[in-house]
XYZ file of C-alpha atoms in Angstrom:
319
model
C 67.871 130.102 189.909
C 67.219 131.651 186.660
C 69.927 129.869 184.440
C 68.067 126.648 186.303
C 65.363 127.114 185.435
C 67.041 127.457 181.808
C 68.749 124.611 181.894
C 65.147 122.340 183.252
C 63.457 124.261 180.138
C 66.470 122.786 177.662
C 65.866 119.190 178.915
C 62.289 119.368 178.756
C 62.318 120.536 175.420
C 65.071 117.916 174.742
C 62.409 114.468 176.023
C 59.162 116.715 173.993
C 60.883 115.960 170.828
C 62.061 112.849 171.631
C 58.387 112.428 172.017
C 57.338 113.581 168.786
C 60.336 111.936 166.798
C 59.304 108.899 168.848
C 55.759 109.073 167.266
C 56.676 110.137 163.883
C 58.652 107.102 163.785
C 55.929 105.127 164.671
C 53.481 107.178 161.945
C 55.791 106.428 159.942
C 56.338 102.281 160.563
C 52.358 101.814 160.968
C 52.370 104.067 157.050
C 54.839 101.725 155.545
C 52.765 98.556 156.858
C 49.121 100.146 155.279
C 51.074 100.854 152.224
C 49.717 97.737 149.365
C 52.982 96.330 148.214
C 53.534 95.612 144.719
C 55.508 92.741 143.067
C 57.206 93.764 139.512
C 59.416 91.843 136.927
C 61.081 93.594 134.968
C 62.022 91.198 131.700
C 63.273 91.594 128.118
C 66.240 90.183 126.000
C 69.831 92.007 126.855
C 71.090 95.870 125.739
C 66.755 96.483 126.221
C 67.095 99.378 128.573
C 65.848 97.377 131.960
C 69.033 97.826 134.008
C 68.549 101.178 132.486
C 64.885 101.903 134.350
C 66.380 100.572 137.377
C 69.065 103.411 137.420
C 66.335 106.255 136.972
C 64.270 104.442 140.224
C 66.643 105.164 142.076
C 67.311 108.957 141.117
C 63.862 109.814 141.006
C 63.210 107.583 144.539
C 66.134 107.031 146.377
C 68.062 110.465 145.298
C 70.423 109.310 142.893
C 73.649 107.743 144.247
C 76.281 107.419 146.843
C 79.980 108.726 146.518
C 81.049 104.356 146.845
C 78.012 103.943 143.800
C 79.741 106.694 141.343
C 83.604 105.590 142.353
C 82.604 102.234 140.271
C 80.962 103.755 138.128
C 83.289 106.135 137.180
C 85.938 102.649 136.933
C 83.468 101.057 134.861
C 82.519 104.102 132.306
C 86.185 104.318 131.176
C 86.230 100.869 131.016
C 83.379 101.618 128.254
C 84.683 103.967 127.120
C 88.090 101.847 125.517
C 86.023 99.072 125.161
C 84.147 101.037 122.677
C 86.728 102.873 120.879
C 88.656 99.165 120.845
C 85.609 98.088 118.854
C 85.574 100.620 116.443
C 89.172 100.473 115.966
C 88.650 97.242 114.532
C 85.611 97.617 112.661
C 87.870 100.171 111.002
C 90.022 97.416 110.032
C 88.042 94.774 109.450
C 85.616 96.651 107.162
C 88.929 98.754 105.211
C 87.021 101.749 107.056
C 89.742 105.295 107.640
C 90.423 104.580 111.183
C 89.878 108.568 111.705
C 86.143 108.118 110.034
C 84.672 107.234 113.401
C 81.824 109.370 112.215
C 81.662 106.440 109.928
C 81.864 103.849 111.679
C 79.697 104.458 114.415
C 76.459 105.054 111.165
C 77.294 101.994 110.667
C 77.657 100.028 113.780
C 74.778 97.292 113.227
C 77.228 95.499 111.127
C 78.824 95.261 114.512
C 78.292 94.921 118.226
C 79.064 98.033 119.813
C 76.535 99.760 122.078
C 74.028 102.567 121.822
C 75.780 104.020 124.188
C 79.397 104.331 122.716
C 78.592 108.053 120.812
C 77.863 109.764 124.179
C 81.385 108.589 125.999
C 83.195 109.351 123.171
C 81.760 112.652 122.632
C 82.960 113.614 126.544
C 86.076 111.175 125.666
C 88.401 114.495 127.470
C 86.257 115.095 130.063
C 85.729 111.305 131.108
C 90.005 111.119 131.735
C 90.691 113.760 133.164
C 91.656 112.820 137.092
C 88.669 115.247 138.747
C 86.371 114.171 136.435
C 82.866 113.056 138.029
C 80.545 111.044 136.910
C 76.843 113.067 136.239
C 73.473 111.156 136.778
C 73.149 110.955 132.912
C 76.183 109.018 132.670
C 75.154 106.603 135.249
C 72.033 106.017 132.960
C 74.305 105.680 129.383
C 77.184 103.193 131.719
C 76.550 99.553 130.418
C 76.841 96.497 132.991
C 75.465 93.758 131.860
C 72.911 92.321 134.131
C 74.118 89.000 135.701
C 72.083 87.204 138.253
C 69.347 88.601 139.703
C 69.160 92.670 141.169
C 65.370 94.331 143.108
C 65.099 97.383 144.170
C 62.030 98.622 147.165
C 60.599 101.897 147.048
C 57.235 104.237 147.656
C 54.941 104.846 144.574
C 52.431 107.101 145.446
C 50.853 105.209 148.202
C 52.211 101.552 146.904
C 54.918 100.047 147.554
C 57.181 98.615 144.620
C 59.630 95.626 144.388
C 61.171 95.848 141.269
C 63.192 92.743 140.513
C 65.567 93.275 137.040
C 67.034 89.672 135.643
C 69.799 89.729 133.054
C 68.117 88.953 129.799
C 71.086 87.057 128.002
C 70.010 83.493 126.291
C 72.474 82.319 129.251
C 70.598 84.399 132.008
C 66.941 83.399 131.295
C 66.585 80.552 132.772
C 66.833 81.976 136.063
C 63.381 84.054 135.508
C 61.235 80.851 136.892
C 62.736 81.075 139.915
C 61.119 85.266 140.454
C 57.581 84.458 138.796
C 56.059 83.925 142.658
C 54.218 86.879 143.778
C 54.916 87.856 140.928
C 51.849 90.966 140.094
C 52.746 92.419 137.240
C 55.091 91.711 134.381
C 56.906 94.420 132.670
C 58.358 93.542 128.566
C 61.007 95.790 127.351
C 61.203 95.876 124.097
C 64.845 97.702 122.000
C 62.520 99.389 118.369
C 65.627 100.520 117.470
C 67.263 97.067 117.717
C 65.293 96.111 114.198
C 69.251 95.815 111.640
C 71.249 94.692 115.068
C 72.013 91.191 115.247
C 72.455 89.355 119.061
C 75.816 90.054 120.592
C 74.823 85.552 121.872
C 74.086 84.732 118.410
C 75.044 86.728 114.707
C 72.520 85.138 112.546
C 69.941 85.939 114.802
C 68.312 90.067 114.361
C 67.883 91.451 118.097
C 64.308 92.293 117.427
C 62.789 89.105 116.035
C 64.687 87.625 119.551
C 63.004 90.013 121.560
C 59.666 89.318 119.561
C 59.505 85.362 120.266
C 60.392 86.079 123.892
C 57.497 88.353 124.297
C 55.536 85.095 122.245
C 56.529 82.449 124.177
C 56.197 84.347 127.922
C 52.561 84.824 126.369
C 51.510 81.412 125.560
C 53.802 80.456 129.208
C 51.397 78.697 132.108
C 53.440 80.854 134.820
C 52.502 84.119 133.489
C 48.710 83.478 133.288
C 46.791 85.806 134.609
C 49.472 88.094 134.834
C 48.948 91.971 134.041
C 51.547 93.576 131.562
C 53.189 96.423 130.792
C 54.925 96.666 127.157
C 57.863 99.554 127.480
C 58.408 99.985 123.494
C 62.221 101.617 124.385
C 64.936 103.426 123.174
C 62.296 105.233 120.572
C 64.754 108.611 119.952
C 66.999 105.983 119.071
C 64.181 104.336 116.026
C 62.712 107.951 115.375
C 67.043 108.370 113.833
C 67.410 105.039 112.933
C 64.025 104.724 110.317
C 64.714 107.584 107.987
C 66.950 105.811 106.687
C 66.668 101.970 107.492
C 63.291 100.462 106.237
C 61.636 98.447 108.764
C 60.987 96.020 106.488
C 64.646 94.347 107.172
C 62.661 92.807 109.761
C 59.769 92.410 108.828
C 59.265 91.888 105.967
C 55.371 92.678 106.058
C 55.715 96.348 107.140
C 54.450 98.858 104.093
C 54.933 101.871 106.152
C 58.275 103.165 104.243
C 60.331 105.183 106.701
C 57.457 106.922 108.318
C 58.584 107.040 112.098
C 54.479 106.922 113.893
C 53.814 104.463 111.263
C 56.709 101.521 112.267
C 55.618 102.284 115.796
C 52.283 101.846 115.316
C 53.417 98.151 113.609
C 55.699 97.102 116.009
C 53.009 98.045 118.838
C 50.349 95.510 116.789
C 52.624 93.239 115.845
C 53.511 93.002 119.941
C 49.797 92.661 119.902
C 48.730 90.009 117.892
C 51.217 87.325 119.590
C 49.347 87.655 122.579
C 45.821 88.192 121.217
C 44.902 84.589 123.327
C 46.331 85.491 126.219
C 44.251 86.199 129.382
C 46.042 88.980 130.896
C 45.543 92.492 130.382
C 48.135 94.481 127.944
C 48.980 97.799 128.605
C 51.823 99.902 126.712
C 54.223 102.682 126.725
C 57.237 103.793 124.384
C 59.583 105.495 126.403
C 63.358 106.493 126.191
C 65.132 105.204 129.174
C 67.965 107.378 129.133
C 65.159 110.369 129.801
C 63.924 110.866 132.951
C 60.872 112.816 132.857
C 59.842 110.746 130.504
C 60.523 107.533 132.598
C 58.882 109.511 135.685
C 55.610 110.872 133.449
C 55.328 106.757 132.186
C 55.714 104.625 135.495
C 52.783 107.552 136.808
C 50.563 106.348 134.665
C 51.549 102.667 135.399
C 50.825 103.598 139.551
C 47.406 104.823 137.743
C 46.223 102.712 135.747
C 47.451 99.916 135.912
C 48.403 99.319 139.639
C 45.262 99.947 140.227
C 44.114 97.116 137.524
C 45.649 94.833 139.733
C 45.083 95.544 143.400
C 41.336 95.133 142.379
C 42.214 91.669 141.046
C 43.703 91.566 144.125
C 40.787 92.203 146.416
C 43.469 95.634 147.867
C 41.398 97.962 146.599
């Protein structure tokens, strides 16, 4: 008889648990419905760091990468490493440098198309080539996969739901941007600060930062973006800080007079971009970022959510 009572208690408890779970699921569904949904478009030239920001959102808001993701990234990282090594060897031959002088070649990487992430992986070459190598989150952030087409990620950010859309930044990909403008409430434009002495992969006669500057100018004066709020991420600030100690910003902007001063360089570039959009009716918010630094990105995104997003929601009548 005691056994029968125990069985009934278990059955009753199971029913209660199922009921509670059903209620909890319904609460979560209703909560999601009540969240303010925001559509955000990330723009910028190739290799500015757009995809790295998307990967950071995966780490911060989605718990990181799945095992199947890591298997694919492992392949890509090894491919990246082989490509970086090949580019360095070819540069040594073309510029008559000693093959053993990897450091010298890397320091002159602005003369050829070597990704910023090359040194990170070359320093880890022994570990990466081990059979049991498993990519870390940081490895994935530094992994380079050119964006083609359109990708998007939806996640909760505080009381809001963000849908972030990433499109390829190379010239051949930009024609696809026009199809993503509908219903966009916020633009995030990413500038690679450190590329002021580098040339485009697509056109070796064009300076990368000048290309980004020109593209921002076009966007600022494009009717499709009229009255759209914009956040500018001046990215790769860590690389910029190291580079400006040796490379004068004047080679990109002849009117720059700040010399090798890091803060002067930052302020000058920010002012240049803001001046280009001074006739725009949109609100422009600026942040200096390092997309491979998860804590930095998290702080910046929190700031964007608190200040910019509230501004957007008020304009849309959602607050």
